[in-house]
Each structure stands twice: as C-alpha cells, then as structure tokens.
Tab-separated table of C-alpha atoms in Angstrom:
chain	number	residue	atom	x	y	z
F	1	MET	CA	205.623	101.755	199.806
F	2	ALA	CA	203.358	98.722	200.183
F	3	SER	CA	204.286	95.529	198.367
F	4	TYR	CA	201.731	93.269	196.728
F	5	SER	CA	201.957	89.564	195.941
F	6	SER	CA	201.880	88.229	192.407
F	7	SER	CA	198.458	86.703	193.103
F	8	TYR	CA	197.110	90.161	193.944
F	9	TRP	CA	198.322	91.593	190.638
F	10	LEU	CA	196.924	88.593	188.768
F	11	THR	CA	193.519	89.046	190.387
F	12	ALA	CA	193.557	92.793	189.733
F	13	SER	CA	194.555	92.260	186.100
F	14	LEU	CA	191.801	89.722	185.552
F	15	ALA	CA	189.238	92.049	187.122
F	16	PHE	CA	190.391	94.874	184.827
F	17	ILE	CA	190.204	92.668	181.750
F	18	LEU	CA	186.728	91.396	182.660
F	19	THR	CA	185.492	94.944	183.252
F	20	LEU	CA	186.901	96.040	179.898
F	21	LEU	CA	185.245	93.117	178.114
F	22	LEU	CA	181.924	93.895	179.790
F	23	LEU	CA	182.103	97.522	178.692
F	24	LEU	CA	182.934	96.462	175.150
F	25	LEU	CA	180.018	94.027	175.090
F	26	LEU	CA	177.620	96.656	176.401
F	27	GLY	CA	178.848	99.135	173.856
F	28	GLU	CA	178.429	96.590	171.080
F	29	SER	CA	174.887	95.719	172.130
F	30	GLN	CA	173.902	99.386	172.221
F	31	ALA	CA	175.444	100.002	168.815
F	32	GLN	CA	173.901	97.015	167.060
F	33	LEU	CA	171.041	99.141	165.695
F	34	SER	CA	172.256	102.063	163.647
F	35	SER	CA	170.780	104.537	161.183
F	36	THR	CA	173.763	103.828	158.902
F	37	PHE	CA	173.509	100.032	159.069
F	38	TYR	CA	172.811	99.615	155.333
F	39	ASP	CA	174.864	102.534	154.040
F	40	SER	CA	177.379	100.218	152.396
F	41	SER	CA	175.414	97.003	151.865
F	42	CYS	CA	172.118	98.491	150.586
F	43	PRO	CA	172.448	102.282	150.295
F	44	ASN	CA	169.187	102.763	148.367
F	45	VAL	CA	166.906	100.915	150.779
F	46	SER	CA	165.224	104.038	152.162
F	47	SER	CA	164.450	105.432	148.716
F	48	ILE	CA	163.111	102.030	147.604
F	49	VAL	CA	160.759	101.881	150.585
F	50	LEU	CA	159.612	105.459	149.941
F	51	ASP	CA	158.894	104.723	146.269
F	52	GLN	CA	156.866	101.610	147.031
F	53	VAL	CA	154.842	103.265	149.782
F	54	GLN	CA	154.087	106.246	147.543
F	55	GLN	CA	152.868	103.871	144.831
F	56	ALA	CA	150.574	102.173	147.331
F	57	GLN	CA	149.320	105.521	148.613
F	58	ASN	CA	148.160	106.492	145.126
F	59	SER	CA	145.416	103.861	145.241
F	60	ASP	CA	144.853	103.526	148.995
F	61	THR	CA	144.658	106.562	151.278
F	62	ARG	CA	144.437	104.308	154.341
F	63	ILE	CA	147.683	102.482	153.692
F	64	LEU	CA	149.921	104.985	155.510
F	65	ALA	CA	148.126	104.471	158.819
F	66	SER	CA	147.914	100.716	158.198
F	67	LEU	CA	151.668	100.358	157.661
F	68	THR	CA	152.394	102.370	160.796
F	69	ARG	CA	150.061	100.109	162.771
F	70	LEU	CA	151.809	96.989	161.461
F	71	PHE	CA	155.084	98.131	163.026
F	72	PHE	CA	153.327	98.719	166.358
F	73	HIS	CA	151.668	95.297	166.303
F	74	ASP	CA	154.951	93.646	165.378
F	75	CYS	CA	157.087	95.223	168.096
F	76	PHE	CA	154.666	94.489	170.950
F	77	VAL	CA	154.841	90.743	170.216
F	78	ASN	CA	158.247	89.096	170.698
F	79	GLY	CA	159.912	92.413	169.886
F	80	CYS	CA	160.434	93.966	166.433
F	81	ASP	CA	161.188	90.761	164.537
F	82	GLY	CA	158.703	90.705	161.663
F	83	SER	CA	156.696	87.903	163.270
F	84	ILE	CA	153.386	89.543	162.341
F	85	LEU	CA	154.192	88.932	158.674
F	86	LEU	CA	154.453	85.137	158.915
F	87	ASP	CA	151.670	83.053	157.392
F	88	ASN	CA	150.362	79.775	158.773
F	89	SER	CA	152.578	76.774	158.105
F	90	SER	CA	153.336	73.388	159.591
F	91	THR	CA	155.417	75.127	162.265
F	92	ILE	CA	153.838	78.607	162.444
F	93	VAL	CA	150.490	79.668	163.906
F	94	THR	CA	150.115	83.075	162.325
F	95	GLU	CA	149.626	86.211	164.377
F	96	LYS	CA	147.410	87.470	161.561
F	97	ASP	CA	144.587	85.340	163.006
F	98	ALA	CA	144.831	86.933	166.462
F	99	VAL	CA	141.725	88.913	167.404
F	100	PRO	CA	143.400	92.355	167.138
F	101	ASN	CA	144.756	91.502	163.664
F	102	ASN	CA	142.142	89.279	162.027
F	103	ASN	CA	140.276	91.178	159.285
F	104	SER	CA	141.922	94.309	160.648
F	105	ALA	CA	145.696	94.419	160.161
F	106	ARG	CA	146.479	95.232	156.549
F	107	GLY	CA	149.276	96.298	154.221
F	108	PHE	CA	150.932	92.887	153.976
F	109	ASP	CA	150.880	93.040	150.177
F	110	VAL	CA	152.690	96.370	150.262
F	111	VAL	CA	155.363	94.918	152.542
F	112	ASP	CA	155.774	92.057	150.055
F	113	ASN	CA	156.166	94.565	147.211
F	114	ILE	CA	158.764	96.512	149.176
F	115	LYS	CA	160.657	93.310	149.965
F	116	ALA	CA	160.674	92.252	146.303
F	117	ALA	CA	161.992	95.646	145.218
F	118	VAL	CA	164.665	95.624	147.916
F	119	GLU	CA	165.722	92.085	146.999
F	120	ASN	CA	166.129	93.166	143.382
F	121	SER	CA	168.562	95.830	144.518
F	122	CYS	CA	170.437	94.009	147.291
F	123	SER	CA	169.467	90.397	147.796
F	124	GLY	CA	169.579	88.821	151.243
F	125	ILE	CA	170.625	92.008	153.050
F	126	VAL	CA	167.591	93.833	154.466
F	127	SER	CA	165.284	92.181	157.005
F	128	CYS	CA	161.513	92.287	156.885
F	129	ALA	CA	161.595	93.674	160.429
F	130	ASP	CA	163.595	96.679	159.222
F	131	ILE	CA	161.275	97.134	156.260
F	132	LEU	CA	158.391	97.536	158.733
F	133	ALA	CA	160.384	100.156	160.651
F	134	LEU	CA	161.262	102.095	157.498
F	135	ALA	CA	157.723	101.876	156.101
F	136	ALA	CA	156.285	103.276	159.347
F	137	GLU	CA	158.601	106.300	159.282
F	138	VAL	CA	157.890	106.982	155.607
F	139	SER	CA	154.135	106.651	156.190
F	140	VAL	CA	154.121	109.132	159.068
F	141	ASN	CA	156.175	111.638	157.101
F	142	LEU	CA	154.054	111.346	153.928
F	143	SER	CA	150.984	112.095	156.066
F	144	GLY	CA	152.435	115.397	157.279
F	145	GLY	CA	154.178	114.056	160.348
F	146	PRO	CA	157.813	114.203	161.415
F	147	LYS	CA	160.808	112.591	159.770
F	148	TRP	CA	163.511	110.788	161.731
F	149	SER	CA	166.567	108.597	161.293
F	150	VAL	CA	165.383	105.013	161.675
F	151	LEU	CA	167.704	102.730	163.622
F	152	LEU	CA	168.336	99.581	161.585
F	153	GLY	CA	170.053	96.225	161.845
F	154	ARG	CA	167.199	94.009	163.062
F	155	ARG	CA	166.977	90.433	161.876
F	156	ASP	CA	163.831	88.400	161.315
F	157	GLY	CA	162.403	85.957	163.811
F	158	THR	CA	161.614	82.359	162.957
F	159	THR	CA	158.620	81.983	165.256
F	160	ALA	CA	155.256	83.656	165.849
F	161	ASN	CA	153.295	84.127	169.058
F	162	ILE	CA	149.541	84.260	168.610
F	163	THR	CA	149.000	84.195	172.388
F	164	ALA	CA	150.941	87.425	172.845
F	165	ALA	CA	149.266	88.899	169.743
F	166	ASN	CA	145.887	88.296	171.375
F	167	ASN	CA	147.078	90.437	174.305
F	168	LEU	CA	148.088	93.529	172.331
F	169	PRO	CA	146.967	96.891	173.738
F	170	GLY	CA	143.325	96.963	172.718
F	171	PRO	CA	140.599	99.510	171.933
F	172	ARG	CA	138.580	98.597	175.029
F	173	ASP	CA	141.483	98.604	177.504
F	174	ASN	CA	141.285	100.970	180.451
F	175	LEU	CA	144.208	103.207	181.359
F	176	THR	CA	145.616	100.890	184.021
F	177	THR	CA	145.688	97.984	181.573
F	178	LEU	CA	147.293	100.128	178.874
F	179	GLN	CA	149.971	101.360	181.270
F	180	GLN	CA	150.759	97.804	182.343
F	181	LYS	CA	151.041	96.526	178.769
F	182	PHE	CA	153.363	99.378	177.815
F	183	ASN	CA	155.397	98.989	180.992
F	184	ASP	CA	155.802	95.273	180.240
F	185	VAL	CA	157.796	96.164	177.117
F	186	GLY	CA	159.759	98.978	178.736
F	187	LEU	CA	157.665	101.942	177.595
F	188	ASN	CA	156.461	104.729	179.906
F	189	ASP	CA	153.390	106.977	180.047
F	190	THR	CA	154.835	109.541	177.641
F	191	ASP	CA	155.489	106.745	175.144
F	192	LEU	CA	151.925	105.502	175.677
F	193	VAL	CA	150.330	108.868	174.976
F	194	ALA	CA	152.665	109.710	172.085
F	195	LEU	CA	152.150	106.362	170.339
F	196	SER	CA	148.398	106.591	170.915
F	197	GLY	CA	148.710	109.815	168.941
F	198	GLY	CA	149.260	107.551	165.954
F	199	HIS	CA	145.461	107.431	165.907
F	200	THR	CA	145.599	110.882	164.370
F	201	PHE	CA	145.133	109.095	161.045
F	202	GLY	CA	143.470	105.897	159.907
F	203	ARG	CA	140.152	104.160	160.481
F	204	ALA	CA	138.532	101.827	163.011
F	205	GLN	CA	135.681	99.380	162.577
F	206	CYS	CA	132.424	99.812	164.480
F	207	ARG	CA	133.081	96.614	166.410
F	208	SER	CA	136.134	98.278	167.985
F	209	PHE	CA	134.055	100.799	169.919
F	210	SER	CA	130.370	99.800	169.675
F	211	ASN	CA	130.470	98.941	173.380
F	212	ARG	CA	130.668	102.689	174.049
F	213	LEU	CA	127.492	103.421	172.092
F	214	TYR	CA	125.006	100.984	173.621
F	215	ASN	CA	124.686	99.355	177.045
F	216	PHE	CA	128.034	100.685	178.189
F	217	SER	CA	127.251	100.124	181.860
F	218	ASP	CA	124.392	99.320	184.197
F	219	ASN	CA	123.759	103.002	184.809
F	220	SER	CA	124.121	104.377	181.290
F	221	THR	CA	123.133	103.369	177.776
F	222	ALA	CA	126.269	105.024	176.370
F	223	ASP	CA	129.741	105.917	177.562
F	224	PRO	CA	129.312	109.190	179.507
F	225	SER	CA	132.797	110.283	178.437
F	226	LEU	CA	131.546	110.653	174.829
F	227	ASN	CA	130.556	114.083	173.541
F	228	SER	CA	126.781	113.867	172.981
F	229	THR	CA	126.901	115.230	169.429
F	230	TYR	CA	129.734	112.900	168.531
F	231	LEU	CA	127.820	110.015	170.126
F	232	ALA	CA	124.830	110.672	167.864
F	233	THR	CA	127.102	110.688	164.809
F	234	LEU	CA	128.693	107.386	165.795
F	235	GLN	CA	125.335	105.773	166.556
F	236	ASN	CA	124.194	106.793	163.076
F	237	ASN	CA	127.340	105.296	161.529
F	238	CYS	CA	127.157	102.164	163.696
F	239	PRO	CA	123.496	101.299	164.411
F	240	GLN	CA	122.864	98.649	167.024
F	241	GLY	CA	122.978	95.247	165.335
F	242	GLY	CA	124.473	96.773	162.200
F	243	ASN	CA	127.614	95.986	160.220
F	244	GLY	CA	130.492	95.766	162.676
F	245	SER	CA	133.033	96.240	159.892
F	246	THR	CA	131.915	99.741	158.902
F	247	LEU	CA	134.878	102.107	158.998
F	248	ASN	CA	135.062	105.330	160.988
F	249	ASN	CA	137.741	108.010	161.095
F	250	LEU	CA	139.938	107.731	164.182
F	251	ASP	CA	140.423	111.502	164.015
F	252	LEU	CA	137.178	113.231	163.074
F	253	THR	CA	138.980	116.553	162.415
F	254	THR	CA	141.840	115.692	160.020
F	255	PRO	CA	141.448	111.944	159.353
F	256	ASP	CA	144.323	111.507	156.897
F	257	THR	CA	146.814	114.013	158.305
F	258	PHE	CA	149.409	113.288	160.949
F	259	ASP	CA	149.044	116.193	163.390
F	260	ASN	CA	148.069	116.858	167.000
F	261	LYS	CA	144.313	117.153	166.433
F	262	TYR	CA	143.863	113.720	168.022
F	263	PHE	CA	144.703	115.314	171.364
F	264	THR	CA	142.389	118.304	170.971
F	265	ASN	CA	139.662	115.781	170.152
F	266	LEU	CA	140.285	114.069	173.479
F	267	GLN	CA	139.880	117.410	175.249
F	268	THR	CA	136.383	117.771	173.760
F	269	LYS	CA	135.442	114.131	174.519
F	270	GLU	CA	135.700	113.127	170.871
F	271	GLY	CA	138.149	110.249	171.110
F	272	LEU	CA	136.821	107.343	169.066
F	273	LEU	CA	138.113	104.372	171.038
F	274	GLN	CA	137.692	103.807	174.751
F	275	SER	CA	141.476	103.400	174.982
F	276	ASP	CA	141.827	106.851	173.411
F	277	GLN	CA	139.488	108.730	175.730
F	278	GLU	CA	140.877	106.901	178.765
F	279	LEU	CA	144.017	109.022	178.367
F	280	TYR	CA	141.987	112.118	179.244
F	281	ASP	CA	139.364	110.689	181.538
F	282	THR	CA	138.664	112.421	184.852
F	283	GLY	CA	141.682	112.013	187.106
F	284	ALA	CA	143.777	110.270	184.436
F	285	SER	CA	147.485	110.484	185.211
F	286	THR	CA	148.139	110.968	181.493
F	287	ALA	CA	145.851	114.003	181.084
F	288	SER	CA	148.664	116.516	181.515
F	289	ILE	CA	150.620	114.863	178.690
F	290	VAL	CA	147.544	115.086	176.454
F	291	ASP	CA	147.246	118.798	177.291
F	292	GLN	CA	150.906	119.321	176.469
F	293	PHE	CA	150.640	117.629	173.077
F	294	ALA	CA	147.358	119.402	172.265
F	295	ALA	CA	148.957	122.770	172.960
F	296	ASN	CA	152.192	122.163	171.074
F	297	GLN	CA	152.417	119.981	167.976
F	298	THR	CA	156.211	120.234	167.914
F	299	VAL	CA	156.417	118.729	171.386
F	300	PHE	CA	154.119	115.903	170.263
F	301	PHE	CA	156.227	115.223	167.174
F	302	GLU	CA	159.430	115.125	169.204
F	303	SER	CA	157.881	112.765	171.758
F	304	PHE	CA	156.438	110.587	169.006
F	305	ILE	CA	159.869	110.199	167.395
F	306	ALA	CA	161.390	109.236	170.746
F	307	ALA	CA	158.577	106.762	171.403
F	308	MET	CA	158.919	105.161	167.959
F	309	ILE	CA	162.651	104.729	168.532
F	310	ASN	CA	162.001	103.289	171.994
F	311	MET	CA	159.420	100.891	170.593
F	312	GLY	CA	161.765	99.947	167.760
F	313	ASN	CA	164.326	98.920	170.368
F	314	ILE	CA	162.067	96.295	171.944
F	315	SER	CA	164.044	93.025	171.901
F	316	PRO	CA	165.483	93.220	168.385
F	317	LEU	CA	167.280	90.194	166.989
F	318	THR	CA	170.762	91.233	165.928
F	319	GLY	CA	174.135	89.744	165.048
F	320	SER	CA	173.764	86.053	164.301
F	321	ASN	CA	170.319	85.754	165.904
F	322	GLY	CA	167.349	85.207	163.618
F	323	GLU	CA	167.684	85.403	159.862
F	324	ILE	CA	167.136	87.624	156.840
F	325	ARG	CA	163.985	86.184	155.280
F	326	SER	CA	163.876	85.988	151.509
F	327	ASP	CA	160.063	86.002	151.720
F	328	CYS	CA	158.489	87.969	154.550
F	329	LYS	CA	155.569	85.529	154.753
F	330	LYS	CA	157.643	82.489	155.702
F	331	VAL	CA	160.872	81.510	157.398
F	332	ASN	CA	163.736	80.545	155.136
F	333	GLY	CA	163.629	76.947	153.985
F	334	ALA	CA	160.036	76.494	155.107
F	335	SER	CA	158.927	74.919	151.818
F	336	GLU	CA	161.873	72.548	151.770
F	337	GLN	CA	161.288	71.562	155.413
F	338	TYR	CA	157.612	70.891	154.683
F	339	THR	CA	158.499	68.752	151.654
F	340	ILE	CA	160.935	66.667	153.720
F	341	ARG	CA	158.376	66.178	156.507
F	342	MET	CA	155.701	65.068	154.047
F	343	ALA	CA	158.132	62.653	152.364
F	344	VAL	CA	159.013	61.119	155.741
F	345	LYS	CA	155.317	60.863	156.605
F	346	ASP	CA	154.520	59.152	153.283
F	347	LEU	CA	157.416	56.737	153.778
F	348	SER	CA	156.221	55.856	157.276
F	349	SER	CA	152.696	55.286	155.986
F	350	ALA	CA	153.982	53.026	153.227
F	351	LYS	CA	155.933	50.930	155.732
F	352	ALA	CA	152.868	50.619	157.937
C-alpha cells in the first residue's frame, strides 16, 4: 500500500474543500431567483399585481402589451434591474428619453400604482424589477396567453444606461442585427422568435415602419416583402408626410389577443415591422421556427415561457447587490442626496 506525506493530504483536503465551496456558490447563484421568493415575506404580491393590472385594463386595452414591453426593454439594458423606470435626476440620465422609449414606452403610472399597493401590504420587500416581471406575466395571461411561475428575487439597480437603451432591438433591424443583439445577452434564435411573438398584441406608431411604405430602396418604392393589400392599408393609415404617431395594430388578425396569429401573419407577408417580417424573409434561418409556432400554438406558448424566463435571468441583481426602491422612479435617498449637494453648492457660492 502506497504511503503519502502529510503535505499531500493537506493539498488534497484543501482541493476538496475549495471544490465543495465552488459547488455551493454555484448552487446558491442558480437558486437566487425563485418562484417562492416572497412566499413568507410578501405572500400576496402576485394577487396585488393582478388586481392593479386588471384595474388598469378596464380603462386601457393597450396596457397589457405595454407592460409586457416594459419588461423586455428593462432586461435588455443592464439586465432586469428596473433601470427603465428611473426618472432624470442629478445622477441619472433616464432611459425613458432613449429613442426606442421616448413617447413610446408606457405603463409607468401603472407600475407606480402596483408599487404603492405592494408597499401598503409589505413595505420595503418587493423590488420594482420583480414588479415588472410579475406584471408582464399577468398581462400575457389576461390577454389569453400562457401562465407561468415567475422567478423572483431581483433587486433594483441604482444606475441607468441611456446608451444601451438606444441600442435596443429595433423595428428596422435586419435579422443579422437582431440575432447579434439577442446573442449579446445570452438568448438564442428560438428566444428571438418566441419573444418577437409578443407582437401578437399591442400597437406601433407609423414612424416605426414608414420606411417600408415609401422609398424603401433604390429599386422599389415599398418593401417587396409586404403583402400588396396590406401595404395599401398601411399607406392609407400612414400617408407620406402624415402623423408619425398614428397607431397601428401589430397583429392585424387578433390585435388584443395573445395567440400565434402573429406567425401566420408573417407567412402571408403581413408582419407590421421590418424586424417582424425579417424572421420569415427568403432564406431566413429563423423561418422554420416561425412555421413551427404558426402550426402549433402550444409549442409557441411553451417556447415563449422559456424565453421569458431566460430573458428574466439576464444579469439580475441579487443578495446584497442593488436595493429595494421605495419609489420606482428614483433610487433610495435621491432627494436627500440632491438636497445635500445643493446645500454644499450654495455654501461654496456664499464663500466665493
């Protein structure tokens, strides 16, 4: 039997301990988001979010799609940290003023109402980032879409990133650009097509796709991938030189229902945005996924749930990182910090 020195056993023991610690840390990081995160600390949070969203829906049919979009626009910028909700301040340049969000992103008042209701029930517990995640799931389900267990436990960021917000996946992006932007945050082609299926409800302004209607290229006055009848309808809704803010249904078939009609629209060249139709353009690598979702709504719903969970896992702040904002529009202590800075500035001016 071979004999080993004490130094060997010490080295082996240390290696074992380090491996065990690494496994524990990995397990902890993977378990930081959980569908049961608030079961003890704020057990009614899901029902509160549902109640507030239903109240908003009573007076605004668009709000369900708008809330779902907010979650998307939040997660693609610095991860799912509620940064899209922050207003301008002395330290924050708001993402709300980014081109994809300005006069477009909406539902902030509903998020504020949800936050106020949640705070009344369990103060200082639930993050604004998690409220966005819960509101998106509720909105999809209320529109006829699937229901899923939302992973929770995110904390709120204390910074915003308008530069990244200006580089969100956009309505005029081609497929290669879309794939790169999704890949940059760890999402694949199935995630891309499934999340694009979120355009099965909601509206888009004429300015988002008017480039497809007039002077699309040197060789064509309109995007040749547009169904000619649909093109005429859109040109009537969005005349050249007209109001760029006029709203159009993203899904011309069932505009307020979450279903798979978005994908059958793509098959008949009736995708509203260029980024939509790109998924089914000639030779598109994503066309087979579109066909699959168009043929089977259940498959689309299952893939959409997986994609929403994947997107919700983009760089969340957990543990002691970030904070739980008391007001979703500003970081904690922002007013006090501003007051102190102004007092220091006034004092300096007086001394000068």
